[in-house]
Short mmCIF file of N, CA and C in Angstrom, two decimals:
data_model
loop_
_atom_site.label_atom_id
_atom_site.label_comp_id
_atom_site.label_asym_id
_atom_site.label_seq_id
_atom_site.Cartn_x
_atom_site.Cartn_y
_atom_site.Cartn_z
N UNK A 1 91.49 54.81 111.04
CA UNK A 1 89.86 54.80 110.44
C UNK A 1 89.94 56.30 110.06
N UNK A 2 89.57 56.36 108.53
CA UNK A 2 89.28 57.78 108.12
C UNK A 2 88.44 58.41 108.59
N UNK A 3 88.55 59.61 109.25
CA UNK A 3 87.28 60.34 109.61
C UNK A 3 86.53 60.99 108.62
N UNK A 4 85.28 61.54 108.91
CA UNK A 4 84.45 62.00 107.68
C UNK A 4 84.96 63.63 107.09
N UNK A 5 85.80 64.25 107.97
CA UNK A 5 86.35 65.42 107.58
C UNK A 5 87.34 65.21 106.78
N UNK A 6 88.31 64.03 107.09
CA UNK A 6 89.53 63.79 105.92
C UNK A 6 88.92 63.21 104.69
N UNK A 7 87.76 62.59 104.78
CA UNK A 7 87.30 62.03 103.35
C UNK A 7 86.71 63.29 102.95
N UNK A 8 85.73 64.27 103.55
CA UNK A 8 85.54 65.45 102.44
C UNK A 8 86.78 66.21 102.05
N UNK A 9 87.60 66.32 102.92
CA UNK A 9 88.87 67.04 102.24
C UNK A 9 89.48 66.21 101.03
N UNK A 10 89.61 64.86 101.00
CA UNK A 10 90.20 64.30 99.87
C UNK A 10 89.25 64.65 99.13
N UNK A 11 87.84 64.26 99.21
CA UNK A 11 86.86 64.47 97.85
C UNK A 11 87.07 65.95 97.36
N UNK A 12 87.23 67.05 98.27
CA UNK A 12 87.72 68.42 97.67
C UNK A 12 88.82 68.31 97.06
N UNK A 13 89.81 67.86 97.17
CA UNK A 13 91.12 68.00 96.49
C UNK A 13 91.00 67.17 95.15
N UNK A 14 90.17 66.16 95.13
CA UNK A 14 89.80 65.53 93.85
C UNK A 14 89.20 66.34 92.98
N UNK A 15 88.08 67.11 93.34
CA UNK A 15 87.21 68.19 92.54
C UNK A 15 87.99 69.24 92.45
N UNK A 16 89.15 69.51 93.05
CA UNK A 16 89.84 70.78 92.69
C UNK A 16 90.78 70.52 91.55
N UNK A 17 91.36 69.32 91.71
CA UNK A 17 92.14 68.66 90.64
C UNK A 17 91.65 68.56 89.35
N UNK A 18 90.18 68.10 89.27
CA UNK A 18 89.42 67.97 87.98
C UNK A 18 89.08 69.34 87.41
N UNK A 19 88.86 70.48 88.36
CA UNK A 19 88.49 71.73 87.75
C UNK A 19 89.83 72.38 87.07
N UNK A 20 90.88 72.14 87.77
CA UNK A 20 92.16 72.62 87.24
C UNK A 20 92.60 72.10 86.16
N UNK A 21 92.61 70.78 86.13
CA UNK A 21 92.90 70.00 85.23
C UNK A 21 92.12 69.63 83.99
N UNK A 22 90.93 70.56 83.97
CA UNK A 22 89.93 70.10 83.21
C UNK A 22 90.59 70.26 81.61
N UNK A 23 90.01 69.55 80.44
CA UNK A 23 90.57 69.38 79.47
C UNK A 23 90.35 70.74 78.62
N UNK A 24 90.72 71.40 77.51
CA UNK A 24 90.44 72.51 77.11
C UNK A 24 90.00 72.15 75.59
N UNK A 25 89.30 73.08 75.11
CA UNK A 25 88.49 72.72 73.66
C UNK A 25 89.66 73.36 72.77
N UNK A 26 89.17 73.38 71.64
CA UNK A 26 90.09 73.94 70.37
C UNK A 26 90.51 75.21 70.53
N UNK A 27 89.68 76.16 71.21
CA UNK A 27 90.09 77.49 71.50
C UNK A 27 90.64 77.66 72.78
N UNK A 28 91.25 76.37 73.24
CA UNK A 28 92.14 76.28 74.41
C UNK A 28 91.60 77.20 75.86
N UNK A 29 90.10 76.91 75.95
CA UNK A 29 89.33 77.13 76.84
C UNK A 29 88.71 75.83 77.58
N UNK A 30 88.89 76.43 78.93
CA UNK A 30 88.25 75.29 79.81
C UNK A 30 86.67 75.20 79.98
N UNK A 31 86.00 74.12 80.30
CA UNK A 31 84.81 74.25 80.43
C UNK A 31 84.09 75.20 81.64
N UNK A 32 85.06 75.74 82.47
CA UNK A 32 84.61 76.54 83.44
C UNK A 32 85.07 77.94 83.50
N UNK A 33 84.54 78.90 84.03
CA UNK A 33 84.89 80.21 83.93
C UNK A 33 86.39 80.35 84.55
N UNK A 34 87.11 81.58 84.01
CA UNK A 34 88.52 81.80 84.68
C UNK A 34 88.04 82.02 86.39
N UNK A 35 87.09 82.79 86.52
CA UNK A 35 86.87 82.95 87.83
C UNK A 35 86.68 81.75 88.78
N UNK A 36 85.76 80.71 88.24
CA UNK A 36 85.52 79.48 88.92
C UNK A 36 86.86 79.04 89.29
N UNK A 37 87.90 78.89 88.15
CA UNK A 37 89.14 77.98 88.31
C UNK A 37 90.04 78.73 89.31
N UNK A 38 89.91 79.88 89.26
CA UNK A 38 90.78 81.04 90.48
C UNK A 38 90.17 80.35 91.66
N UNK A 39 89.01 80.51 91.95
CA UNK A 39 88.34 80.39 93.22
C UNK A 39 88.72 78.96 93.73
N UNK A 40 88.53 78.01 93.13
CA UNK A 40 88.57 76.24 93.32
C UNK A 40 90.02 76.52 93.69
N UNK A 41 90.99 76.66 92.64
CA UNK A 41 92.60 76.35 92.45
C UNK A 41 93.08 77.10 94.05
N UNK A 42 92.56 78.18 94.36
CA UNK A 42 93.11 78.95 95.69
C UNK A 42 92.00 78.93 96.78
N UNK A 43 91.47 77.86 96.83
CA UNK A 43 90.80 77.42 97.90
C UNK A 43 89.88 78.55 98.37
N UNK A 44 88.92 79.34 97.41
CA UNK A 44 88.07 80.63 97.83
C UNK A 44 86.74 79.61 97.63
N UNK A 45 85.76 79.98 98.66
CA UNK A 45 84.53 79.53 98.26
C UNK A 45 83.91 80.37 97.05
N UNK A 46 83.61 79.57 95.88
CA UNK A 46 83.02 79.92 94.79
C UNK A 46 81.50 80.65 94.77
N UNK A 47 81.68 81.83 95.31
CA UNK A 47 80.23 82.19 95.55
C UNK A 47 79.47 82.85 94.56
N UNK A 48 80.19 83.01 93.58
CA UNK A 48 79.30 83.65 92.14
C UNK A 48 79.28 82.45 91.25
N UNK A 49 79.62 81.24 91.64
CA UNK A 49 79.59 80.28 90.72
C UNK A 49 78.71 78.88 91.46
N UNK A 50 77.85 79.26 92.00
CA UNK A 50 77.18 78.18 92.66
C UNK A 50 76.48 76.80 91.94
N UNK A 51 76.32 77.29 90.64
CA UNK A 51 75.61 76.72 89.74
C UNK A 51 75.97 74.90 89.53
N UNK A 52 77.02 74.95 89.96
CA UNK A 52 77.65 73.39 89.81
C UNK A 52 77.40 72.46 90.77
N UNK A 53 76.89 72.91 91.79
CA UNK A 53 76.26 72.07 92.91
C UNK A 53 74.83 72.49 93.06
N UNK A 54 74.09 73.19 92.24
CA UNK A 54 72.85 73.06 92.24
C UNK A 54 72.34 73.83 93.24
N UNK A 55 71.10 73.88 94.05
CA UNK A 55 70.34 74.60 95.01
C UNK A 55 70.79 74.23 96.48
N UNK A 56 71.45 73.10 96.37
CA UNK A 56 71.81 72.61 97.81
C UNK A 56 72.98 73.69 98.34
N UNK A 57 73.35 73.27 99.29
CA UNK A 57 74.77 74.17 99.88
C UNK A 57 75.90 73.32 99.52
N UNK A 58 76.95 74.19 99.21
CA UNK A 58 77.98 73.95 98.86
C UNK A 58 78.63 72.94 99.61
N UNK A 59 78.82 71.45 99.36
CA UNK A 59 79.39 70.62 100.01
C UNK A 59 80.79 70.66 100.54
N UNK A 60 81.85 71.56 99.90
CA UNK A 60 83.10 72.02 100.17
C UNK A 60 83.64 72.98 100.98
N UNK A 61 82.13 73.77 101.48
CA UNK A 61 82.21 74.93 102.34
C UNK A 61 83.16 74.65 103.38
N UNK A 62 83.63 73.86 104.06
CA UNK A 62 84.56 73.85 105.05
C UNK A 62 85.90 73.61 104.84
N UNK A 63 85.93 73.30 103.53
CA UNK A 63 87.24 73.14 102.82
C UNK A 63 88.02 74.05 102.36
N UNK A 64 87.36 75.37 102.34
CA UNK A 64 87.85 76.50 101.59
C UNK A 64 88.67 77.27 102.69
N UNK A 65 89.77 77.91 102.18
CA UNK A 65 90.53 79.06 103.32
C UNK A 65 89.84 80.12 103.53
N UNK A 66 89.16 80.38 102.36
CA UNK A 66 88.37 81.81 102.50
C UNK A 66 86.94 81.37 102.29
N UNK A 67 86.11 81.50 103.35
CA UNK A 67 84.72 81.32 103.40
C UNK A 67 83.88 82.13 102.66
N UNK A 68 82.60 81.40 102.20
CA UNK A 68 81.81 82.29 101.80
C UNK A 68 81.24 83.57 102.47
N UNK A 69 81.26 83.60 103.78
CA UNK A 69 80.95 84.59 104.82
C UNK A 69 81.72 85.70 104.74
N UNK A 70 83.13 85.34 104.64
CA UNK A 70 84.00 86.26 104.43
C UNK A 70 83.68 87.24 102.96
N UNK A 71 83.94 86.43 102.10
CA UNK A 71 83.73 87.20 100.59
C UNK A 71 82.40 87.79 100.49
N UNK A 72 81.39 87.37 101.04
CA UNK A 72 79.96 88.09 100.93
C UNK A 72 79.84 89.27 101.80
N UNK A 73 80.72 89.18 102.96
CA UNK A 73 81.06 90.46 103.93
C UNK A 73 81.59 91.44 103.28
N UNK A 74 82.82 90.98 102.77
CA UNK A 74 83.66 92.20 102.22
C UNK A 74 83.22 92.58 100.82
N UNK A 75 82.54 91.72 100.05
CA UNK A 75 82.15 92.32 98.63
C UNK A 75 80.89 92.90 98.74
N UNK A 76 80.07 92.41 99.82
CA UNK A 76 78.84 93.22 100.12
C UNK A 76 78.76 94.55 100.28
N UNK A 77 80.02 94.82 101.36
CA UNK A 77 80.40 96.07 102.12
C UNK A 77 80.72 97.15 100.77
N UNK A 78 81.62 96.52 99.76
CA UNK A 78 82.08 97.15 98.72
C UNK A 78 80.83 97.58 97.63
N UNK A 79 80.49 96.37 97.66
CA UNK A 79 79.18 96.90 96.44
C UNK A 79 78.27 97.68 96.94
N UNK A 80 77.82 97.76 98.39
CA UNK A 80 77.15 98.78 98.89
C UNK A 80 77.26 100.29 98.71
N UNK A 81 79.14 100.29 99.07
CA UNK A 81 79.45 101.75 98.67
C UNK A 81 79.88 101.99 97.50
N UNK A 82 79.85 101.20 96.37
CA UNK A 82 80.06 101.79 95.13
C UNK A 82 78.57 102.12 94.67
N UNK A 83 77.61 101.05 95.01
CA UNK A 83 76.13 101.47 94.43
C UNK A 83 75.65 102.67 95.07
N UNK A 84 76.18 103.24 96.29
CA UNK A 84 76.03 104.32 96.86
C UNK A 84 76.57 105.80 96.57
N UNK A 85 77.58 105.28 95.46
CA UNK A 85 78.40 106.30 95.05
C UNK A 85 79.15 107.07 96.07
N UNK A 86 79.60 106.29 96.93
CA UNK A 86 80.43 106.89 98.16
C UNK A 86 81.90 106.87 97.74
N UNK A 87 82.81 107.26 98.38
CA UNK A 87 84.15 107.14 98.05
C UNK A 87 84.54 105.79 98.24
N UNK A 88 85.31 105.16 97.37
CA UNK A 88 85.75 103.49 97.39
C UNK A 88 87.26 103.53 98.06
N UNK A 89 87.22 102.88 99.38
CA UNK A 89 88.16 102.42 99.90
C UNK A 89 89.37 102.15 99.23
N UNK A 90 90.71 102.42 99.51
CA UNK A 90 91.90 101.87 99.01
C UNK A 90 91.87 100.43 99.69
N UNK A 91 93.04 99.63 99.11
CA UNK A 91 93.09 98.39 99.58
C UNK A 91 93.47 98.41 101.12
N UNK A 92 94.54 99.42 101.43
CA UNK A 92 94.99 99.69 103.00
C UNK A 92 93.91 99.98 103.52
N UNK A 93 93.09 100.80 103.40
CA UNK A 93 91.74 100.80 104.36
C UNK A 93 90.83 99.82 104.47
N UNK A 94 90.71 98.92 103.34
CA UNK A 94 90.08 97.87 103.76
C UNK A 94 90.83 96.84 104.56
N UNK A 95 92.10 96.68 104.47
CA UNK A 95 93.08 95.76 105.46
C UNK A 95 92.85 96.40 106.79
N UNK A 96 93.11 97.68 106.96
CA UNK A 96 93.01 98.16 108.14
C UNK A 96 91.49 97.70 109.10
N UNK A 97 90.40 97.35 108.26
CA UNK A 97 89.27 97.47 109.08
C UNK A 97 89.17 95.85 108.99
N UNK A 98 89.61 94.94 108.43
CA UNK A 98 89.66 93.46 108.39
C UNK A 98 90.59 93.08 109.29
N UNK A 99 91.88 93.56 109.30
CA UNK A 99 93.11 93.17 110.05
C UNK A 99 94.04 92.76 109.01
N UNK A 100 95.34 92.92 109.25
CA UNK A 100 96.30 92.60 108.37
C UNK A 100 96.68 91.01 108.33
N UNK A 101 95.94 90.30 109.11
CA UNK A 101 96.36 88.93 108.88
C UNK A 101 95.26 88.25 107.80
N UNK A 102 94.40 89.51 107.29
CA UNK A 102 93.44 88.87 106.17
C UNK A 102 93.85 89.07 104.90
N UNK A 103 95.36 89.77 104.91
CA UNK A 103 95.84 90.27 103.48
C UNK A 103 95.60 89.40 102.23
N UNK A 104 95.85 88.29 102.49
CA UNK A 104 96.03 87.32 101.27
C UNK A 104 94.53 86.98 100.99
N UNK A 105 93.63 86.71 101.98
CA UNK A 105 92.09 86.34 101.69
C UNK A 105 91.46 87.93 100.92
N UNK A 106 91.74 88.99 101.45
CA UNK A 106 91.39 90.08 100.69
C UNK A 106 91.97 90.21 99.18
N UNK A 107 93.19 89.90 98.66
CA UNK A 107 93.69 90.08 97.90
C UNK A 107 92.90 88.98 96.71
N UNK A 108 92.99 87.85 97.54
CA UNK A 108 92.25 86.66 96.43
C UNK A 108 91.00 87.05 96.24
N UNK A 109 89.95 87.47 97.22
CA UNK A 109 88.63 87.62 97.03
C UNK A 109 88.19 88.79 96.11
N UNK A 110 89.31 89.84 96.20
CA UNK A 110 88.96 90.79 95.10
C UNK A 110 89.45 90.22 93.59
N UNK A 111 90.45 89.63 93.68
CA UNK A 111 90.97 89.05 92.25
C UNK A 111 89.85 88.29 91.80
N UNK A 112 89.06 87.45 92.60
CA UNK A 112 87.88 86.47 92.19
C UNK A 112 86.99 87.43 91.73
N UNK A 113 86.64 88.64 92.49
CA UNK A 113 85.49 89.52 92.06
C UNK A 113 85.81 90.25 90.70
N UNK A 114 87.19 90.49 90.46
CA UNK A 114 87.60 90.92 89.15
C UNK A 114 87.41 89.93 88.07
N UNK A 115 87.91 88.73 88.53
CA UNK A 115 87.78 87.87 87.34
C UNK A 115 86.06 87.29 87.06
N UNK A 116 85.50 87.95 87.60
CA UNK A 116 84.35 87.38 87.70
C UNK A 116 83.41 88.81 86.75
N UNK A 117 83.88 89.84 86.82
CA UNK A 117 83.65 90.93 85.86
C UNK A 117 82.71 92.04 86.95
N UNK A 118 83.08 91.94 88.12
CA UNK A 118 82.25 93.17 88.95
C UNK A 118 82.91 94.32 88.86
N UNK A 119 81.88 95.21 89.28
CA UNK A 119 82.45 96.49 89.42
C UNK A 119 83.17 97.35 88.06
N UNK A 120 83.51 98.49 88.09
CA UNK A 120 84.22 99.16 87.03
C UNK A 120 85.63 99.50 86.90
N UNK A 121 86.11 100.05 86.00
CA UNK A 121 87.66 100.45 86.07
C UNK A 121 87.98 101.37 87.15
N UNK A 122 87.11 102.59 87.35
CA UNK A 122 87.36 103.51 88.33
C UNK A 122 87.09 102.92 89.88
N UNK A 123 86.60 101.97 90.03
CA UNK A 123 86.25 101.23 91.19
C UNK A 123 87.70 100.36 91.43
N UNK A 124 88.21 99.87 90.48
CA UNK A 124 89.43 98.93 90.96
C UNK A 124 90.62 100.13 90.82
N UNK A 125 90.57 101.03 90.21
CA UNK A 125 91.77 102.15 90.13
C UNK A 125 91.59 102.72 91.60
N UNK A 126 90.63 102.71 92.21
CA UNK A 126 90.57 103.45 93.76
C UNK A 126 91.19 102.40 94.69
N UNK A 127 90.61 101.31 94.76
CA UNK A 127 91.13 100.03 95.53
C UNK A 127 92.70 100.18 95.38
N UNK A 128 93.36 100.00 94.09
CA UNK A 128 94.73 100.12 94.16
C UNK A 128 95.54 101.11 94.11
N UNK A 129 94.83 101.96 94.38
CA UNK A 129 95.59 103.42 94.60
C UNK A 129 96.79 103.41 95.66
N UNK A 130 96.40 102.85 96.85
CA UNK A 130 97.15 102.64 97.66
C UNK A 130 97.35 101.13 98.39
N UNK A 131 98.31 100.37 97.68
CA UNK A 131 98.12 98.83 98.09
C UNK A 131 99.43 98.36 98.06
N UNK A 132 99.80 97.46 98.65
CA UNK A 132 101.16 96.30 98.62
C UNK A 132 101.12 96.02 97.18
N UNK A 133 102.40 95.69 96.83
CA UNK A 133 102.98 95.34 95.70
C UNK A 133 102.20 93.88 95.21
N UNK A 134 101.82 93.26 96.40
CA UNK A 134 101.33 91.78 95.72
C UNK A 134 99.69 92.03 95.42
N UNK A 135 99.15 93.14 95.66
CA UNK A 135 97.93 93.42 95.20
C UNK A 135 97.60 94.00 93.89
N UNK A 136 98.87 94.21 93.38
CA UNK A 136 98.92 94.90 92.01
C UNK A 136 98.47 93.98 90.90
N UNK A 137 98.27 92.72 91.30
CA UNK A 137 97.90 91.28 90.28
C UNK A 137 96.73 91.26 90.11
N UNK A 138 95.64 91.99 91.14
CA UNK A 138 94.06 91.86 91.16
C UNK A 138 93.74 92.02 89.74
N UNK A 139 93.93 92.91 88.97
CA UNK A 139 93.26 93.35 87.89
C UNK A 139 94.18 92.92 86.53
N UNK A 140 95.14 91.98 86.86
CA UNK A 140 95.73 91.46 85.46
C UNK A 140 94.82 90.21 85.03
N UNK A 141 95.27 89.96 83.48
CA UNK A 141 94.29 88.81 83.31
C UNK A 141 94.77 87.67 83.33
N UNK A 142 93.90 86.94 83.74
CA UNK A 142 93.95 85.53 84.13
C UNK A 142 94.95 84.60 83.48
N UNK A 143 95.66 83.81 84.17
CA UNK A 143 96.50 82.95 83.38
C UNK A 143 97.11 81.63 84.33
N UNK A 144 97.49 80.69 83.60
CA UNK A 144 97.72 79.57 84.31
C UNK A 144 98.69 79.84 85.75
N UNK A 145 99.45 80.93 85.61
CA UNK A 145 100.30 81.25 86.99
C UNK A 145 99.62 81.56 88.15
N UNK A 146 97.97 81.73 88.05
CA UNK A 146 96.96 82.27 88.95
C UNK A 146 96.84 80.97 89.87
N UNK A 147 97.19 79.70 89.18
CA UNK A 147 96.91 78.38 89.78
C UNK A 147 98.14 78.02 90.49
N UNK A 148 97.45 77.88 91.97
CA UNK A 148 98.62 77.35 93.09
C UNK A 148 98.35 76.20 93.11
N UNK A 149 99.70 75.08 92.97
CA UNK A 149 99.33 73.78 93.35
C UNK A 149 100.33 73.23 94.47
N UNK A 150 99.97 73.45 95.61
CA UNK A 150 101.06 73.03 96.55
C UNK A 150 101.48 71.63 96.61
#
């Protein structure tokens, strides 16, 4: 018998594939923003793109590998630092505060934020001043290689 959690996971995977493989228009653009496609494809809670599910809570929150709580905490702290014009931490400083086991969640969250147009060039330069090689992709233009399909 299929359990509700299994059904929700299956529905999320269908939703994920619909977003990733959505048809492109004549200008080769998807009907979704690059940030939204990146978030859904990489199983991040798309906190900046909640318009797709209306005012209700995101029905797939439990399916994401990176939760809205993690994203909101990390980016909320960085936004506060940036708005108060305090020194922006480097990637390794962020990683030390959250734990090395969260490296990919940090990278994906920062990439999602960049693709969504948040912060300015000096902010991103400060973050990437001291970072692992895999974090260098945070500020690259979006491409289909950003979509991971296991």
